[in-house]
XYZ file of C-alpha atoms in Angstrom:
358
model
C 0.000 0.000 0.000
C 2.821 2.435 0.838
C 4.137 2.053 -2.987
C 0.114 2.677 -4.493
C 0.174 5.825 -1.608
C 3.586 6.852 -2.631
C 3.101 6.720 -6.321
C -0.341 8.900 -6.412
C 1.533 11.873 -4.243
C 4.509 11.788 -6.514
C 2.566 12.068 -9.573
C 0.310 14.457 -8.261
C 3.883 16.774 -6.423
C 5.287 16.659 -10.646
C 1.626 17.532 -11.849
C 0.484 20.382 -9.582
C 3.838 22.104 -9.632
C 4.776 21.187 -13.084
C 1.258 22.101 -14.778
C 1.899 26.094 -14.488
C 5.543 25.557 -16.211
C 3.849 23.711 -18.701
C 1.011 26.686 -19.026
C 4.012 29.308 -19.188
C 5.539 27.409 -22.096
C 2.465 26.771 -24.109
C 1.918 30.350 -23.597
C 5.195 31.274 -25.739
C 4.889 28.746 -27.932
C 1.398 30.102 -28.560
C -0.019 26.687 -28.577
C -3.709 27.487 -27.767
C -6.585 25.949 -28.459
C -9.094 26.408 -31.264
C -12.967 26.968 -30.927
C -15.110 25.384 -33.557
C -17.488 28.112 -34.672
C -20.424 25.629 -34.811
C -20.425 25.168 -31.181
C -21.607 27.033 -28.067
C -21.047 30.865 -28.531
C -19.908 31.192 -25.074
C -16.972 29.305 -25.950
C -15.555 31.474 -27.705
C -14.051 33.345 -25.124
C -11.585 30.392 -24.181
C -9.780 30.741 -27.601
C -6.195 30.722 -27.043
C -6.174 29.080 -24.223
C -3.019 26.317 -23.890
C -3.994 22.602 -24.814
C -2.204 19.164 -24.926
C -1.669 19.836 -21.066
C -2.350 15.655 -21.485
C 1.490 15.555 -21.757
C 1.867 16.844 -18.117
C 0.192 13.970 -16.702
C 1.319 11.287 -18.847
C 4.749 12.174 -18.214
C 3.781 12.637 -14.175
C 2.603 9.015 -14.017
C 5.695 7.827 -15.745
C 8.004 9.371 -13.512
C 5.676 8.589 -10.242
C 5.570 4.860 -11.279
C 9.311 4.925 -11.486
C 10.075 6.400 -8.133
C 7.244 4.033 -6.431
C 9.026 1.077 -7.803
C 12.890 2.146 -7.447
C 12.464 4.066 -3.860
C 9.658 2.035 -2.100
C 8.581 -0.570 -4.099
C 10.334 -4.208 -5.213
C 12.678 -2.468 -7.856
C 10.575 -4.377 -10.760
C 8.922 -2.595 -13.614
C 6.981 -5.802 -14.994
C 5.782 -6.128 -18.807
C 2.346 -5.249 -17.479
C 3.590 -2.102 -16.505
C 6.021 -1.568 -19.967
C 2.661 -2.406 -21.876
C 0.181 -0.012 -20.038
C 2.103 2.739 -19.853
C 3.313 2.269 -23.506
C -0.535 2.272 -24.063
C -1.294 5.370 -22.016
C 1.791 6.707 -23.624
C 1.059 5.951 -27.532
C -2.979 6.910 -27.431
C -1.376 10.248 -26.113
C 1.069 10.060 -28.658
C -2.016 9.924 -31.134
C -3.871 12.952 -29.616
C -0.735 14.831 -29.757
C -0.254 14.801 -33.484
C -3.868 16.006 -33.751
C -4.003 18.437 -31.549
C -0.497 19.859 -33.343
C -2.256 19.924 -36.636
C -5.135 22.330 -34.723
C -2.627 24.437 -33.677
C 0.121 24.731 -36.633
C -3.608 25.278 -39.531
C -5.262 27.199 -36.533
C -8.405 25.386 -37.121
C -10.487 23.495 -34.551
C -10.074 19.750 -36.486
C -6.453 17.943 -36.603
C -6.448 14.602 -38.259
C -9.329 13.306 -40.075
C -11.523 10.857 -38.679
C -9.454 7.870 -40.885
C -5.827 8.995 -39.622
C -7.420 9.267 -36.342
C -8.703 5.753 -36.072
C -5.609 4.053 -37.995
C -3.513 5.632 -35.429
C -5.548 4.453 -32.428
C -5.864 1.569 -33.977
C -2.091 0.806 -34.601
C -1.506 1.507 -30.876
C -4.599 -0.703 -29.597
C -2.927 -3.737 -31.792
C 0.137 -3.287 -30.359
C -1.073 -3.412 -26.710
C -3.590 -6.088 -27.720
C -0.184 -8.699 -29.385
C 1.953 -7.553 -26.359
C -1.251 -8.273 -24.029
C -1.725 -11.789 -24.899
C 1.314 -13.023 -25.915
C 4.247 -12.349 -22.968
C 3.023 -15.206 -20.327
C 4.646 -15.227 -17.042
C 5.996 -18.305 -15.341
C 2.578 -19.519 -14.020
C 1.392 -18.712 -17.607
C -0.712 -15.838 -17.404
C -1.123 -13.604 -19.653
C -1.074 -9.191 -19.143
C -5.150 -9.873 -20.505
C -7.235 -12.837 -21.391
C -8.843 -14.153 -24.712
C -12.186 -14.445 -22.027
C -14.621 -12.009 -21.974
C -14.798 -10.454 -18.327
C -16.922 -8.941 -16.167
C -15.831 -8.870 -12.236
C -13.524 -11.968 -13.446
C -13.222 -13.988 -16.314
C -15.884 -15.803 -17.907
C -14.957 -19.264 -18.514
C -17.515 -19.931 -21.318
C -16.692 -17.143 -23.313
C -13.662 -17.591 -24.930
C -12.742 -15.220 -27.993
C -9.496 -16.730 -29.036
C -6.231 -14.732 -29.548
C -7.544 -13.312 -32.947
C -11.062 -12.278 -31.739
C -9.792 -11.407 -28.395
C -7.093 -8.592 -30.111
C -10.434 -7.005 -32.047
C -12.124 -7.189 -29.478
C -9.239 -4.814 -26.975
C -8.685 -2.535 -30.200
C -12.341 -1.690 -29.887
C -12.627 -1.765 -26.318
C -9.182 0.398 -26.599
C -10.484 3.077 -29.303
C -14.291 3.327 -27.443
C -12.740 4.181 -24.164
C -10.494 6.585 -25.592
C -13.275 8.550 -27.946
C -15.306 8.474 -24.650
C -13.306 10.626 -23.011
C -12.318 12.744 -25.800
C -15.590 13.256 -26.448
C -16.533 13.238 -22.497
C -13.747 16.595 -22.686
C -16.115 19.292 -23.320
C -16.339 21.658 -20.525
C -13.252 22.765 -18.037
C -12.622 19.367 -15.884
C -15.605 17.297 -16.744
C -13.147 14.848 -18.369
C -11.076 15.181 -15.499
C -12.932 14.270 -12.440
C -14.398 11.283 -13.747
C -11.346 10.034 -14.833
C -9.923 10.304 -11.076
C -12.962 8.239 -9.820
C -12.882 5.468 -12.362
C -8.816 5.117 -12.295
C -9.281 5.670 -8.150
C -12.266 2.203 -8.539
C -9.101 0.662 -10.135
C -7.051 0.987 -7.396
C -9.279 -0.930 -5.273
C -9.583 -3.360 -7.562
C -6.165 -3.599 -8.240
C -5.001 -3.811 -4.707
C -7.621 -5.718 -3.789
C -6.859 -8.784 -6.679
C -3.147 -8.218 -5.329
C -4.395 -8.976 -1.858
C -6.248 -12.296 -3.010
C -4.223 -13.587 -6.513
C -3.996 -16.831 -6.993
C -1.008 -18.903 -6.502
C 0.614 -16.486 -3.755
C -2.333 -15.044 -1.643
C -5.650 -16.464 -1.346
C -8.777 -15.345 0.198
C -11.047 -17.542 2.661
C -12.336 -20.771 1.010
C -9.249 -20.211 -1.632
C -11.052 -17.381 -3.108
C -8.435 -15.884 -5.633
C -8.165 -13.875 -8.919
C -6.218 -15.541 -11.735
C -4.504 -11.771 -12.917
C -0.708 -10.751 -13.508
C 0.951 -8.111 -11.897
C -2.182 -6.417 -9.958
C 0.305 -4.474 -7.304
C 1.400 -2.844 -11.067
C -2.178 -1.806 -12.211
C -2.699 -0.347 -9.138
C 0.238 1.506 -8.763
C -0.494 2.629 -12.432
C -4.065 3.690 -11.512
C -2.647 5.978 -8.575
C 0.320 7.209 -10.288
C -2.372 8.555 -13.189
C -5.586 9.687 -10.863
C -2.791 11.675 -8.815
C -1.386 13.017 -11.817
C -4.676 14.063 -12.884
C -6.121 15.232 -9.488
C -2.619 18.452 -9.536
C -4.117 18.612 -13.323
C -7.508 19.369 -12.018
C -6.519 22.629 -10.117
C -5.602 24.094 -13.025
C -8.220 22.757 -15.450
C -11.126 23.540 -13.001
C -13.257 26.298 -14.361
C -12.053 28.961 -15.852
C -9.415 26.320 -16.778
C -6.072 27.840 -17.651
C -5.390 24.751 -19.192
C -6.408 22.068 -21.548
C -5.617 18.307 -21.490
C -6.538 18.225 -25.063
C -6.489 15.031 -27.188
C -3.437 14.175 -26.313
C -4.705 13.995 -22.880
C -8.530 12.604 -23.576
C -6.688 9.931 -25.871
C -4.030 8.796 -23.395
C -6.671 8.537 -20.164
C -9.365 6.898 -22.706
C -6.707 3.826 -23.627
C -5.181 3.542 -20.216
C -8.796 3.106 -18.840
C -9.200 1.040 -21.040
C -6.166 -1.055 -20.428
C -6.793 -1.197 -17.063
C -9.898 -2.669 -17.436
C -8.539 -5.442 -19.470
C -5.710 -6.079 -17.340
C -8.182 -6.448 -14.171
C -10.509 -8.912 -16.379
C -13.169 -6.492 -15.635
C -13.601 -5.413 -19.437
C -17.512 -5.758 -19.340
C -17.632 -3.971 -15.664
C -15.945 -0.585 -17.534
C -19.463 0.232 -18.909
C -20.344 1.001 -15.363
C -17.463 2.228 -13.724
C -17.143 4.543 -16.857
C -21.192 4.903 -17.388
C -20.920 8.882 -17.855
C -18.464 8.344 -20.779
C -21.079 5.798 -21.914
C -24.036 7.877 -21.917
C -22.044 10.525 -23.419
C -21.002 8.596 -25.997
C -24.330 7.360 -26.842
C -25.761 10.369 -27.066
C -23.398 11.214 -30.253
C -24.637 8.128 -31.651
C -28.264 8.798 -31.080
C -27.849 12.087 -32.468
C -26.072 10.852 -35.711
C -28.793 8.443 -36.151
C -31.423 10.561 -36.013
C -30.331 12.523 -38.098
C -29.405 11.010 -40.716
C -32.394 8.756 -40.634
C -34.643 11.509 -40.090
C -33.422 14.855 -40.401
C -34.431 15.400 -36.924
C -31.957 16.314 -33.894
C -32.504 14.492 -30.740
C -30.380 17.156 -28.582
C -30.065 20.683 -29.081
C -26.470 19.693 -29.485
C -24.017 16.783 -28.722
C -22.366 15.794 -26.952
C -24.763 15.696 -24.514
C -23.059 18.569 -22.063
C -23.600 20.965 -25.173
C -27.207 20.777 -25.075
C -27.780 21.372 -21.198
C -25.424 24.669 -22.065
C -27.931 25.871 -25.100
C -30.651 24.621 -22.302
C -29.278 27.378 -19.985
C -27.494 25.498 -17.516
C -24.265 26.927 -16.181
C -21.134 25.744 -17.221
C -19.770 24.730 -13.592
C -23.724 23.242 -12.728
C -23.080 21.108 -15.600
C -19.259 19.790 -14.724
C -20.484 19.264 -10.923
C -23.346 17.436 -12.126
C -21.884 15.138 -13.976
C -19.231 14.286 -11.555
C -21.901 13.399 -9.379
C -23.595 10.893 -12.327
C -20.235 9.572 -12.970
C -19.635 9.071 -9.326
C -22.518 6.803 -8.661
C -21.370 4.654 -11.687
C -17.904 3.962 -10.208
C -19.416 3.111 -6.647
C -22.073 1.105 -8.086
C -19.457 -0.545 -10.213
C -17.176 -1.478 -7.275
C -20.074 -2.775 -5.245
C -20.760 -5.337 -7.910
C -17.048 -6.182 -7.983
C -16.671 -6.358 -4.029
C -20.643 -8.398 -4.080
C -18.988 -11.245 -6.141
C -16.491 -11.695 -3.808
C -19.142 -11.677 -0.706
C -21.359 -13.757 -2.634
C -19.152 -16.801 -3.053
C -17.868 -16.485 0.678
C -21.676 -17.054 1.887
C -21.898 -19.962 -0.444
């Protein structure tokens, strides 16, 4: 526990003190942000603000999961950890190059929707061969070709082919979540601190109770690799994002960007996998869901109809054209996503309590 405590203050010391640098920089580099004219007229006034503060963070968990491990922890950085942060790293990478494009043609769209995708998608493949082929030496793999929801199912088996399509997806719908989640100054944010903060429970907890080393009463045990790692991971990243957050609160002086959106998206997304709690991320992650899903509604719609379901989507755009304030809206929604992640864990933690009254 000291390492999971010690890697979420590091990250968030390197992230709260090295987010105004960052801002400073930006600043001179004039790197700020551009404001689609379609979109709330409001917004207009945040034009020029800095964006891709993503890299902040990403590079804040990196160097907080390295100090946990050298200083306090066992002095191992295990291929779980290599492949998660090379995850969290490359989606960012991804979000980068697009939000450079926005910048360097001053216009509010980077890459187009196909170099988008083939880049997330190159990244999610990547993770996904790395994720199922490097077994340990009791043979597990980072993830498993069985669907999951608080564990692995044993009946659904994708094999190795179907089970990479299936993380690419799983990968690339986290990761547009987010970015699409990333509307309004640090509604991204704090729901990415309580779903990667659910992981460290989880995390710690499967640690706690794997199999083969540690089991819980009546041999109760999760058949994972490397759990201390995914939680330490988690931390490292919700700290990093929680010194993020007091500068991207509203007014936010700074944007995460895709490069930030992207990175959190995948890593979620990763750690989800990793945990074999792929099919519990819809909860856990349920605002990004119903965000998401209202861009799909609305496409269908319209297209099918010529009709608009929302005033605007995502779906935080139309409560702004409804009148709601910006801040009503962000603390709102943090209290939606909230209830997802604690209703997620309490199906995770009633599994567990369900087989010991059996």
């Amino acid at each position: 526990m000291r390492s999971v405590l010690a890697a979420a203050f590091v990250a968030f010391v390197v992230s709260i003190f090295g987010t105004p640098v960052a801002i400073r920089y930006l600043h001179r580099l004039k790197f700020g942000q551009e404001i689609r004219e379609e979109g709330p007229k409001h917004h207009q006034s945040k034009r020029g603000t800095p964006t891709m503060g993503g890299i902040v963070f990403i590079l804040a968990t990196v160097i907080a999961y390295v100090v946990a491990q050298i200083v306090i922890g066992d002095h191992r950085i295990s291929p779980t950890a290599v492949t998660l942060l090379g995850l969290f790293v490359g989606m960012g990478a991804v979000g980068f190059v697009d939000d450079y494009i926005k910048i360097r043609k001053k216009r509010s769209l980077g890459l187009n929707k196909r170099g988008k995708l083939i880049g997330q998608a190159v990244v999610a493949a990547a993770f996904a061969f790395l994720a199922l082929n490097l077994p340990d030496e009791n043979g597990y793999t980072i993830a498993s070709e069985k669907l999951s929801f608080v564990r692995d199912m044993q009946w659904a088996h994708l094999t190795q082919v179907g089970a990479a399509l299936f993380f690419a997806f799983v990968v690339i719908a986290a990761a547009n979540g987010v970015n699409l989640t990333d509307g309004l100054d640090g509604l991204a944010t704090g729901p990415s601190i309580m779903v990667l903060s659910g992981y460290i429970l989880i995390g710690f907890w499967q640690y706690r109770h794997i199999c083969g080393v540690v089991e819980g009463p009546g041999g109760y045990c999760y058949t994972v690799r490397d759990p201390l790692d995914t939680a330490l991971i988690a931390a490292a990243a919700a700290g990093a994002l929680a010194g993020f957050l007091w500068w991207n609160a509203p007014p936010a002086r700074l944007f995460m960007g895709d490069t930030g959106a992207l990175g959190i998206g995948g890593l979620i997304a990763g750690l989800a996998l990793t945990t074999r709690t792929t099919l519990l991320l819809l909860i856990l992650g349920g605002l990004f869901v119903i965000v998401t899903m209202s861009v799909v509604i609305q496409i269908i719609s319209f297209r099918s109809t010529g009709r608009r379901v929302f005033r605007m989507a995502p779906l935080q755009h139309h409560f702004e054209l409804a009148g709601w304030q910006e801040t009503t809206i962000v603390v709102r929604f943090w209290i939606i996503a909230g209830f997802f992640v604690a209703a997620g864990l309490g199906i995770f933690f009633a599994d567990y309590l369900d087989v010991l009254s059996q």
